[in-house]
Amino acid sequence: MVLFTDRVDAGRQLARQLLYLREQDVVVLGIPRGGVPVAFEVAAALGAPLDVIVVRKLGVPFQPEFAMGAIGEGGEELVDESVVALTGVTDAEVSAVEARERVTLDERVERLRPGRSRLPLDGRTVVIVDDGVATGATARVACDVARRFGAETVILAVPVIAAETLAEMTGADDIVYLSAPEEFWAVGQFYTDFSATTDDEVARLLDEAARRVAGQDTVTATDPDNDADVEVEIPVDTVTLHGHLHLPASPTGVVLFAHGSGSSRHSPRNQFVADLMFQAGLGTLLFDLLTPAEELDRSNVFNIELLGRRLAAVTRWLTDRADASECRVGYFGASTGAAAALWAAGEPGVQIAAVVSRGGRPDLAGARLPQVTAPTLLIVGGADATVLELNREAQRLLSGETRLAVVPGATHLFEEPGALGAVAELAADWFTRHLLPPDIEAPA
């Protein structure tokens, strides 16, 4: 199950969950090396200073990738006695590994902070960031180190954490994460690109973050061309819906995401697809069609007319914004959200340039289907037999250009390796073709 294209993507998704900290006295600490690119994006979004918190895993001597503990700055050490007992590692072997890793840790501190003191943590909120947590040994030590250095509140923030580790994790006042899968073999399984981060890259990111905080740079990492990347409140009917709007500079097309039941605007699947859309030059709006209170009434979740009317209203709200008034609009719907997207696309007066349905139930849009003239791409998993047949029947009722794309071997949630990536590529191609003007090429 791939959730993130790379560490930058993971950091941007994670940052959205931490925006409530933006006005607080926060320091972001990345665990080197892989956690630093993720932490850099979080720090940029929060306008917070960035530093590293250096820890080293203590690997089992005959299987170094298997952690039996960790050490950190300030003399912190954690040994997992259950792993030591299971593997038969002796006290002498533990001491030897600890001594060797302590030398490496001290060298890394010098290399990553040449001539620079660590940022003061006394009385501050500290957000510790890594690219993922498997056993949790290094994360626990990092939390202990932060407290030793005076942190008042410690928050562990990671894109992905093993469910078993999450249940047993201690040391942090709060844990913010995007996904906690039961089946967890290695952090890298959740990334398309998990190439190694170098010390040089870590040093560069720390320098860039320091310049930004000092006011030498006016553009943040998540805002490379003065993009709009903001949380929004959308008044609809008598309620307020919440969403996240990400617009490139001078946008020409925006994709609205309508998720299905049991999901939310924070869904890693939709965020994965949204980030690929943005890389292709499109704006995105991820939002919830129902308030949390409304979701408690299960009849609302399957009220396609209600959801469709909400989506149409959000579309009007978006196109009333000065920064999106000239944009072509597309809908990306999943499950019941796909039915809502098609219902709204058939609403008189709503101008929709393209629709993509992922594992959707277009049949639930019923009599609205013949009124949909927008080019529509139906994406279905090859192993999702019932939904595939429902999509074939719905395709025959649609009035505009249609295409049915089948992802071989994929089931309803597209959790198979590479399946969600295939969905994202199909959707991005469809939207760039129909939302971007002919004279504008999508970024390579």
Tab-separated table of C-alpha atoms in Angstrom:
chain	number	residue	atom	x	y	z
A	1	MET	CA	0.000	0.000	0.000
A	2	VAL	CA	1.763	3.140	-1.238
A	3	LEU	CA	0.644	6.335	0.514
A	4	PHE	CA	3.300	8.895	-0.411
A	5	THR	CA	5.279	9.743	-3.518
A	6	ASP	CA	8.326	10.769	-1.466
A	7	ARG	CA	9.307	12.429	1.819
A	8	VAL	CA	8.391	15.899	0.549
A	9	ASP	CA	4.892	14.693	-0.286
A	10	ALA	CA	4.629	13.005	3.119
A	11	GLY	CA	5.769	16.182	4.859
A	12	ARG	CA	3.216	18.344	3.087
A	13	GLN	CA	0.408	15.951	3.934
A	14	LEU	CA	1.534	15.731	7.551
A	15	ALA	CA	1.823	19.509	7.841
A	16	ARG	CA	-1.888	19.883	7.139
A	17	GLN	CA	-2.641	17.995	10.359
A	18	LEU	CA	-0.444	20.338	12.390
A	19	LEU	CA	-1.663	23.753	11.251
A	20	TYR	CA	-3.394	24.264	14.607
A	21	LEU	CA	0.122	24.837	16.027
A	22	ARG	CA	0.903	27.717	13.676
A	23	GLU	CA	0.477	30.506	16.266
A	24	GLN	CA	2.240	28.652	19.101
A	25	ASP	CA	5.881	28.732	20.239
A	26	VAL	CA	6.933	25.638	18.300
A	27	VAL	CA	10.242	24.052	17.383
A	28	VAL	CA	10.268	21.269	14.778
A	29	LEU	CA	12.920	18.578	15.216
A	30	GLY	CA	13.649	16.105	12.433
A	31	ILE	CA	15.179	12.705	13.164
A	32	PRO	CA	18.112	12.359	10.738
A	33	ARG	CA	18.421	11.530	8.139
A	34	GLY	CA	15.138	10.524	6.523
A	35	GLY	CA	12.970	12.493	8.923
A	36	VAL	CA	14.514	15.847	8.045
A	37	PRO	CA	12.939	16.359	4.570
A	38	VAL	CA	9.560	15.573	6.160
A	39	ALA	CA	10.258	17.932	9.066
A	40	PHE	CA	11.384	20.691	6.692
A	41	GLU	CA	7.932	20.789	5.085
A	42	VAL	CA	6.230	20.780	8.494
A	43	ALA	CA	8.407	23.632	9.760
A	44	ALA	CA	7.756	25.648	6.598
A	45	ALA	CA	3.987	25.262	6.945
A	46	LEU	CA	4.075	26.273	10.625
A	47	GLY	CA	6.571	29.099	10.147
A	48	ALA	CA	8.629	27.399	12.848
A	49	PRO	CA	12.385	26.931	13.305
A	50	LEU	CA	13.887	23.584	12.321
A	51	ASP	CA	16.614	21.561	13.997
A	52	VAL	CA	17.635	17.929	14.216
A	53	ILE	CA	17.373	15.630	17.198
A	54	VAL	CA	20.096	13.074	16.716
A	55	VAL	CA	19.386	9.499	17.750
A	56	ARG	CA	20.912	6.192	16.699
A	57	LYS	CA	19.309	2.804	16.540
A	58	LEU	CA	21.017	-0.036	18.406
A	59	GLY	CA	20.806	-2.926	15.975
A	60	VAL	CA	21.022	-6.595	16.892
A	61	PRO	CA	24.648	-7.583	16.104
A	62	PHE	CA	23.767	-10.338	13.657
A	63	GLN	CA	20.782	-8.448	12.176
A	64	PRO	CA	21.565	-4.705	12.376
A	65	GLU	CA	18.255	-3.590	10.842
A	66	PHE	CA	16.376	-5.152	13.777
A	67	ALA	CA	16.367	-2.605	16.615
A	68	MET	CA	17.063	-3.685	20.179
A	69	GLY	CA	17.121	-0.101	21.411
A	70	ALA	CA	18.349	3.401	20.659
A	71	ILE	CA	20.570	6.167	22.002
A	72	GLY	CA	20.281	9.930	21.732
A	73	GLU	CA	21.943	13.240	22.437
A	74	GLY	CA	22.509	14.039	26.088
A	75	GLY	CA	23.327	10.443	27.013
A	76	GLU	CA	19.810	9.066	26.579
A	77	GLU	CA	19.584	5.299	26.058
A	78	LEU	CA	16.730	2.825	25.655
A	79	VAL	CA	17.215	-0.945	25.500
A	80	ASP	CA	14.299	-3.225	24.659
A	81	GLU	CA	14.898	-6.086	27.055
A	82	SER	CA	12.305	-8.271	25.325
A	83	VAL	CA	14.250	-8.085	22.051
A	84	VAL	CA	17.523	-8.731	23.870
A	85	ALA	CA	16.037	-11.818	25.500
A	86	LEU	CA	14.468	-13.028	22.259
A	87	THR	CA	17.702	-12.723	20.277
A	88	GLY	CA	20.063	-13.915	22.998
A	89	VAL	CA	22.279	-10.826	22.786
A	90	THR	CA	24.605	-10.562	25.781
A	91	ASP	CA	25.169	-7.498	27.970
A	92	ALA	CA	28.695	-7.227	26.567
A	93	GLU	CA	27.358	-7.196	23.005
A	94	VAL	CA	24.806	-4.517	23.887
A	95	SER	CA	27.560	-2.385	25.431
A	96	ALA	CA	29.784	-2.821	22.378
A	97	VAL	CA	27.027	-1.766	19.993
A	98	GLU	CA	26.151	1.204	22.220
A	99	ALA	CA	29.778	2.384	22.356
A	100	ARG	CA	30.159	2.158	18.580
A	101	GLU	CA	26.903	3.966	17.886
A	102	ARG	CA	27.711	6.655	20.460
A	103	VAL	CA	30.836	7.560	18.480
A	104	THR	CA	28.786	7.715	15.279
A	105	LEU	CA	26.136	9.835	17.002
A	106	ASP	CA	28.669	12.375	18.261
A	107	GLU	CA	30.240	12.606	14.797
A	108	ARG	CA	26.841	13.175	13.205
A	109	VAL	CA	25.976	15.949	15.658
A	110	GLU	CA	29.200	17.721	14.680
A	111	ARG	CA	28.552	17.173	10.980
A	112	LEU	CA	24.957	18.391	11.009
A	113	ARG	CA	25.475	21.351	13.355
A	114	PRO	CA	28.948	22.612	12.436
A	115	GLY	CA	29.658	25.615	14.617
A	116	ARG	CA	25.990	25.935	15.543
A	117	SER	CA	24.301	25.310	18.880
A	118	ARG	CA	21.095	23.328	19.116
A	119	LEU	CA	17.906	25.375	19.285
A	120	PRO	CA	16.678	26.061	22.848
A	121	LEU	CA	13.670	23.936	23.804
A	122	ASP	CA	12.961	25.241	27.313
A	123	GLY	CA	9.240	25.762	27.846
A	124	ARG	CA	8.405	25.264	24.167
A	125	THR	CA	6.205	22.893	22.196
A	126	VAL	CA	8.430	20.464	20.323
A	127	VAL	CA	7.241	18.549	17.260
A	128	ILE	CA	9.458	15.527	16.589
A	129	VAL	CA	9.183	14.319	13.000
A	130	ASP	CA	10.371	11.154	11.273
A	131	ASP	CA	9.497	9.595	7.917
A	132	GLY	CA	7.815	6.674	9.675
A	133	VAL	CA	7.873	4.587	12.846
A	134	ALA	CA	8.304	0.818	12.876
A	135	THR	CA	9.404	-0.345	16.358
A	136	GLY	CA	9.354	3.093	17.957
A	137	ALA	CA	12.723	2.780	19.723
A	138	THR	CA	14.330	5.849	18.154
A	139	ALA	CA	11.139	7.884	18.489
A	140	ARG	CA	10.893	7.137	22.221
A	141	VAL	CA	14.492	8.169	22.784
A	142	ALA	CA	13.956	11.345	20.740
A	143	CYS	CA	11.007	12.261	22.968
A	144	ASP	CA	13.100	11.629	26.090
A	145	VAL	CA	15.935	13.779	24.727
A	146	ALA	CA	13.546	16.652	24.008
A	147	ARG	CA	12.206	16.525	27.554
A	148	ARG	CA	15.722	16.422	28.998
A	149	PHE	CA	16.450	19.613	27.053
A	150	GLY	CA	13.413	21.343	28.591
A	151	ALA	CA	10.492	20.832	26.181
A	152	GLU	CA	7.166	21.585	27.841
A	153	THR	CA	5.054	19.630	25.338
A	154	VAL	CA	6.311	16.876	23.043
A	155	ILE	CA	4.352	15.895	19.934
A	156	LEU	CA	5.468	12.989	17.771
A	157	ALA	CA	4.376	13.555	14.161
A	158	VAL	CA	4.894	10.900	11.496
A	159	PRO	CA	3.273	10.067	8.152
A	160	VAL	CA	2.955	6.371	9.016
A	161	ILE	CA	3.342	4.262	12.159
A	162	ALA	CA	2.859	0.547	12.754
A	163	ALA	CA	-0.485	-0.068	14.466
A	164	GLU	CA	1.099	-2.300	17.110
A	165	THR	CA	3.705	0.348	17.917
A	166	LEU	CA	1.076	3.089	18.091
A	167	ALA	CA	-0.853	1.124	20.709
A	168	GLU	CA	2.253	0.787	22.892
A	169	MET	CA	3.973	4.118	22.182
A	170	THR	CA	5.003	6.192	25.182
A	171	GLY	CA	7.019	9.347	25.698
A	172	ALA	CA	4.977	11.865	23.691
A	173	ASP	CA	2.097	14.008	24.905
A	174	ASP	CA	0.387	13.489	21.565
A	175	ILE	CA	0.981	11.465	18.407
A	176	VAL	CA	-0.096	12.881	15.047
A	177	TYR	CA	-0.068	10.443	12.140
A	178	LEU	CA	-1.702	9.887	8.772
A	179	SER	CA	-1.847	6.092	8.678
A	180	ALA	CA	-1.363	3.224	11.151
A	181	PRO	CA	-1.506	0.009	9.093
A	182	GLU	CA	-1.715	-3.419	10.704
A	183	GLU	CA	0.522	-4.950	8.036
A	184	PHE	CA	3.811	-3.128	8.446
A	185	TRP	CA	7.153	-4.547	7.320
A	186	ALA	CA	9.225	-1.451	6.658
A	187	VAL	CA	8.676	2.300	6.389
A	188	GLY	CA	9.802	2.267	2.758
A	189	GLN	CA	6.854	0.119	1.654
A	190	PHE	CA	4.593	3.181	1.942
A	191	TYR	CA	6.678	5.391	-0.373
A	192	THR	CA	7.104	5.337	-4.134
A	193	ASP	CA	10.509	7.022	-3.759
A	194	PHE	CA	12.339	6.117	-0.544
A	195	SER	CA	15.859	6.872	-1.687
A	196	ALA	CA	18.413	7.580	1.030
A	197	THR	CA	18.774	11.082	2.433
A	198	THR	CA	22.389	12.264	2.672
A	199	ASP	CA	24.079	14.315	5.376
A	200	ASP	CA	24.676	17.023	2.778
A	201	GLU	CA	20.956	17.217	2.048
A	202	VAL	CA	20.164	17.443	5.761
A	203	ALA	CA	22.683	20.263	6.192
A	204	ARG	CA	21.245	22.113	3.189
A	205	LEU	CA	17.693	21.881	4.530
A	206	LEU	CA	18.771	23.101	7.964
A	207	ASP	CA	20.564	26.067	6.404
A	208	GLU	CA	17.579	26.905	4.205
A	209	ALA	CA	15.203	26.686	7.161
A	210	ALA	CA	17.449	28.972	9.221
A	211	ARG	CA	17.515	31.571	6.434
A	212	ARG	CA	13.747	31.430	6.111
A	213	VAL	CA	13.178	31.992	9.825
A	214	ALA	CA	15.684	34.849	9.759
A	215	GLY	CA	13.554	36.524	7.094
A	216	GLN	CA	16.048	36.165	4.243
A	217	ASP	CA	13.626	34.071	2.202
A	218	THR	CA	10.084	35.270	1.549
A	219	VAL	CA	8.779	32.106	-0.091
A	220	THR	CA	8.171	28.921	1.882
A	221	ALA	CA	8.765	25.335	0.849
A	222	THR	CA	5.071	24.646	0.431
A	223	ASP	CA	4.620	27.920	-1.437
A	224	PRO	CA	7.313	27.878	-4.154
A	225	ASP	CA	5.571	30.365	-6.439
A	226	ASN	CA	3.293	32.189	-4.001
A	227	ASP	CA	0.724	29.409	-4.256
A	228	ALA	CA	-2.427	29.435	-2.125
A	229	ASP	CA	-2.144	26.539	0.350
A	230	VAL	CA	-4.761	27.219	3.010
A	231	GLU	CA	-7.399	25.748	5.276
A	232	VAL	CA	-10.827	27.085	4.281
A	233	GLU	CA	-14.304	27.340	5.773
A	234	ILE	CA	-17.163	27.035	3.297
A	235	PRO	CA	-20.643	28.255	4.308
A	236	VAL	CA	-23.293	26.002	2.770
A	237	ASP	CA	-26.973	25.984	3.741
A	238	THR	CA	-26.972	26.421	7.522
A	239	VAL	CA	-23.609	24.731	8.162
A	240	THR	CA	-19.920	25.401	7.606
A	241	LEU	CA	-17.822	22.815	5.782
A	242	HIS	CA	-14.073	22.559	6.262
A	243	GLY	CA	-11.500	21.951	3.549
A	244	HIS	CA	-7.975	22.468	2.293
A	245	LEU	CA	-7.413	24.521	-0.858
A	246	HIS	CA	-4.133	24.307	-2.764
A	247	LEU	CA	-3.847	26.540	-5.828
A	248	PRO	CA	-0.769	27.038	-7.998
A	249	ALA	CA	0.178	30.543	-9.078
A	250	SER	CA	-2.227	31.691	-11.839
A	251	PRO	CA	-4.366	28.518	-11.741
A	252	THR	CA	-6.369	27.456	-14.780
A	253	GLY	CA	-7.972	24.282	-13.443
A	254	VAL	CA	-9.119	23.042	-10.019
A	255	VAL	CA	-10.174	19.541	-8.964
A	256	LEU	CA	-12.746	19.168	-6.164
A	257	PHE	CA	-12.525	15.888	-4.224
A	258	ALA	CA	-15.738	14.218	-3.076
A	259	HIS	CA	-14.924	11.272	-0.813
A	260	GLY	CA	-17.143	8.378	0.103
A	261	SER	CA	-18.534	7.125	3.399
A	262	GLY	CA	-15.995	6.255	6.072
A	263	SER	CA	-13.415	8.636	4.615
A	264	SER	CA	-12.518	12.294	5.151
A	265	ARG	CA	-10.622	15.177	3.601
A	266	HIS	CA	-7.565	13.856	5.474
A	267	SER	CA	-7.635	10.525	3.612
A	268	PRO	CA	-4.057	9.594	2.621
A	269	ARG	CA	-5.397	8.110	-0.622
A	270	ASN	CA	-7.041	11.343	-1.717
A	271	GLN	CA	-4.090	13.421	-0.511
A	272	PHE	CA	-1.753	11.199	-2.522
A	273	VAL	CA	-3.809	11.791	-5.662
A	274	ALA	CA	-4.224	15.503	-4.884
A	275	ASP	CA	-0.479	16.022	-4.604
A	276	LEU	CA	0.049	14.404	-7.985
A	277	MET	CA	-2.643	16.699	-9.441
A	278	PHE	CA	-0.848	19.727	-8.047
A	279	GLN	CA	2.442	18.546	-9.523
A	280	ALA	CA	0.629	18.376	-12.864
A	281	GLY	CA	-0.301	22.072	-12.578
A	282	LEU	CA	-3.826	21.729	-11.167
A	283	GLY	CA	-5.342	23.228	-8.051
A	284	THR	CA	-7.108	20.956	-5.550
A	285	LEU	CA	-9.821	21.330	-2.932
A	286	LEU	CA	-10.204	18.506	-0.415
A	287	PHE	CA	-13.200	18.975	1.877
A	288	ASP	CA	-15.935	17.161	3.757
A	289	LEU	CA	-19.463	17.264	2.340
A	290	LEU	CA	-20.960	16.713	5.796
A	291	THR	CA	-20.196	18.125	9.218
A	292	PRO	CA	-19.072	15.652	11.929
A	293	ALA	CA	-22.522	15.887	13.520
A	294	GLU	CA	-24.256	15.174	10.207
A	295	GLU	CA	-22.063	12.128	9.613
A	296	LEU	CA	-23.490	10.510	12.744
A	297	ASP	CA	-26.782	10.142	10.872
A	298	ARG	CA	-26.007	7.314	8.455
A	299	SER	CA	-28.894	8.309	6.202
A	300	ASN	CA	-26.988	11.481	5.303
A	301	VAL	CA	-23.963	9.495	4.164
A	302	PHE	CA	-26.009	7.820	1.428
A	303	ASN	CA	-28.232	10.789	0.578
A	304	ILE	CA	-26.804	11.384	-2.885
A	305	GLU	CA	-29.059	14.355	-3.609
A	306	LEU	CA	-27.945	16.102	-0.398
A	307	LEU	CA	-24.280	15.389	-1.152
A	308	GLY	CA	-24.674	16.471	-4.766
A	309	ARG	CA	-26.335	19.753	-3.822
A	310	ARG	CA	-23.557	20.411	-1.312
A	311	LEU	CA	-20.924	19.766	-3.977
A	312	ALA	CA	-22.650	22.117	-6.412
A	313	ALA	CA	-22.791	24.804	-3.709
A	314	VAL	CA	-19.086	24.373	-2.930
A	315	THR	CA	-18.356	24.704	-6.643
A	316	ARG	CA	-20.157	28.046	-6.718
A	317	TRP	CA	-18.261	29.150	-3.597
A	318	LEU	CA	-14.955	28.263	-5.261
A	319	THR	CA	-15.646	30.032	-8.535
A	320	ASP	CA	-16.732	33.150	-6.619
A	321	ARG	CA	-13.183	33.434	-5.252
A	322	ALA	CA	-11.032	35.946	-7.101
A	323	ASP	CA	-8.128	33.491	-7.335
A	324	ALA	CA	-10.258	30.742	-8.911
A	325	SER	CA	-12.953	32.610	-10.823
A	326	GLU	CA	-11.439	31.836	-14.225
A	327	CYS	CA	-10.651	28.191	-13.481
A	328	ARG	CA	-12.142	25.182	-15.163
A	329	VAL	CA	-13.506	22.810	-12.522
A	330	GLY	CA	-13.289	19.034	-12.315
A	331	TYR	CA	-14.695	16.505	-9.839
A	332	PHE	CA	-12.797	13.535	-8.421
A	333	GLY	CA	-15.228	11.251	-6.618
A	334	ALA	CA	-14.662	8.018	-4.721
A	335	SER	CA	-17.293	5.445	-3.756
A	336	THR	CA	-20.545	7.299	-2.907
A	337	GLY	CA	-18.677	10.555	-3.521
A	338	ALA	CA	-18.524	9.598	-7.199
A	339	ALA	CA	-22.318	9.441	-7.306
A	340	ALA	CA	-22.489	12.889	-5.701
A	341	ALA	CA	-19.996	14.191	-8.268
A	342	LEU	CA	-22.086	12.926	-11.170
A	343	TRP	CA	-25.281	14.255	-9.577
A	344	ALA	CA	-23.703	17.717	-9.237
A	345	ALA	CA	-22.213	17.559	-12.740
A	346	GLY	CA	-25.746	17.147	-14.067
A	347	GLU	CA	-27.102	20.099	-12.074
A	348	PRO	CA	-28.307	22.908	-14.377
A	349	GLY	CA	-26.018	25.922	-14.250
A	350	VAL	CA	-23.016	24.034	-12.848
A	351	GLN	CA	-20.209	24.121	-15.417
A	352	ILE	CA	-17.967	21.084	-14.951
A	353	ALA	CA	-15.118	20.391	-17.352
A	354	ALA	CA	-14.382	16.773	-16.359
A	355	VAL	CA	-15.277	14.050	-13.860
A	356	VAL	CA	-13.232	11.112	-12.572
A	357	SER	CA	-14.796	8.314	-10.538
A	358	ARG	CA	-12.492	6.044	-8.454
A	359	GLY	CA	-14.101	2.790	-7.429
A	360	GLY	CA	-17.344	4.712	-7.550
A	361	ARG	CA	-21.030	3.899	-7.463
A	362	PRO	CA	-22.258	6.007	-10.396
A	363	ASP	CA	-25.463	3.988	-10.442
A	364	LEU	CA	-26.515	5.807	-7.255
A	365	ALA	CA	-26.787	9.048	-9.257
A	366	GLY	CA	-29.794	7.439	-10.946
A	367	ALA	CA	-31.795	9.686	-13.265
A	368	ARG	CA	-29.054	12.334	-13.240
A	369	LEU	CA	-26.687	10.232	-15.370
A	370	PRO	CA	-28.188	11.144	-18.785
A	371	GLN	CA	-27.849	14.841	-17.853
A	372	VAL	CA	-24.075	14.561	-17.389
A	373	THR	CA	-22.301	15.878	-20.475
A	374	ALA	CA	-18.872	16.488	-18.908
A	375	PRO	CA	-16.132	14.073	-20.063
A	376	THR	CA	-16.184	11.274	-17.490
A	377	LEU	CA	-13.512	8.710	-16.627
A	378	LEU	CA	-14.665	5.684	-14.622
A	379	ILE	CA	-11.771	3.886	-12.876
A	380	VAL	CA	-12.518	0.462	-11.412
A	381	GLY	CA	-10.396	-2.333	-9.988
A	382	GLY	CA	-10.279	-5.456	-12.107
A	383	ALA	CA	-11.016	-7.608	-9.047
A	384	ASP	CA	-13.999	-5.464	-8.007
A	385	ALA	CA	-16.453	-7.443	-10.138
A	386	THR	CA	-19.765	-6.087	-8.831
A	387	VAL	CA	-18.732	-2.435	-9.014
A	388	LEU	CA	-17.194	-3.011	-12.441
A	389	GLU	CA	-20.533	-4.200	-13.805
A	390	LEU	CA	-22.362	-1.258	-12.197
A	391	ASN	CA	-19.913	1.129	-13.880
A	392	ARG	CA	-20.446	-0.525	-17.266
A	393	GLU	CA	-24.187	-0.016	-16.925
A	394	ALA	CA	-23.755	3.614	-15.825
A	395	GLN	CA	-21.389	4.342	-18.717
A	396	ARG	CA	-24.134	3.527	-21.174
A	397	LEU	CA	-26.366	6.188	-19.596
A	398	LEU	CA	-23.892	9.069	-19.610
A	399	SER	CA	-24.382	11.611	-22.401
A	400	GLY	CA	-20.871	12.983	-22.829
A	401	GLU	CA	-17.450	11.531	-23.608
A	402	THR	CA	-16.774	8.526	-21.365
A	403	ARG	CA	-14.012	6.040	-20.739
A	404	LEU	CA	-13.932	2.989	-18.474
A	405	ALA	CA	-10.414	2.247	-17.193
A	406	VAL	CA	-9.816	-1.046	-15.394
A	407	VAL	CA	-6.786	-1.386	-13.103
A	408	PRO	CA	-5.795	-5.075	-13.357
A	409	GLY	CA	-5.920	-7.023	-10.103
A	410	ALA	CA	-7.054	-4.067	-8.001
A	411	THR	CA	-9.830	-4.353	-5.441
A	412	HIS	CA	-12.280	-1.665	-4.315
A	413	LEU	CA	-9.819	0.418	-2.244
A	414	PHE	CA	-6.880	0.045	-4.670
A	415	GLU	CA	-4.592	-1.059	-1.830
A	416	GLU	CA	-2.498	-3.384	-3.992
A	417	PRO	CA	1.100	-2.293	-4.778
A	418	GLY	CA	1.057	0.295	-7.559
A	419	ALA	CA	-2.742	0.359	-7.856
A	420	LEU	CA	-3.302	3.801	-6.353
A	421	GLY	CA	-0.407	5.170	-8.375
A	422	ALA	CA	-2.116	3.902	-11.521
A	423	VAL	CA	-5.341	5.642	-10.465
A	424	ALA	CA	-3.486	8.900	-9.856
A	425	GLU	CA	-1.786	8.798	-13.252
A	426	LEU	CA	-5.046	8.046	-15.068
A	427	ALA	CA	-6.866	10.839	-13.237
A	428	ALA	CA	-4.084	13.381	-13.711
A	429	ASP	CA	-3.947	12.656	-17.425
A	430	TRP	CA	-7.736	13.028	-17.754
A	431	PHE	CA	-7.870	16.283	-15.830
A	432	THR	CA	-4.863	17.914	-17.490
A	433	ARG	CA	-6.354	17.065	-20.870
A	434	HIS	CA	-9.746	18.575	-20.038
A	435	LEU	CA	-8.968	21.304	-17.478
A	436	LEU	CA	-5.746	22.871	-18.714
A	437	PRO	CA	-6.051	25.100	-21.802
A	438	PRO	CA	-4.568	23.574	-24.978
A	439	ASP	CA	-1.711	26.087	-24.995
A	440	ILE	CA	-0.574	25.165	-21.462
A	441	GLU	CA	1.468	22.038	-20.952
A	442	ALA	CA	1.434	20.200	-17.645
A	443	PRO	CA	4.773	20.194	-15.815
A	444	ALA	CA	6.942	17.175	-16.635
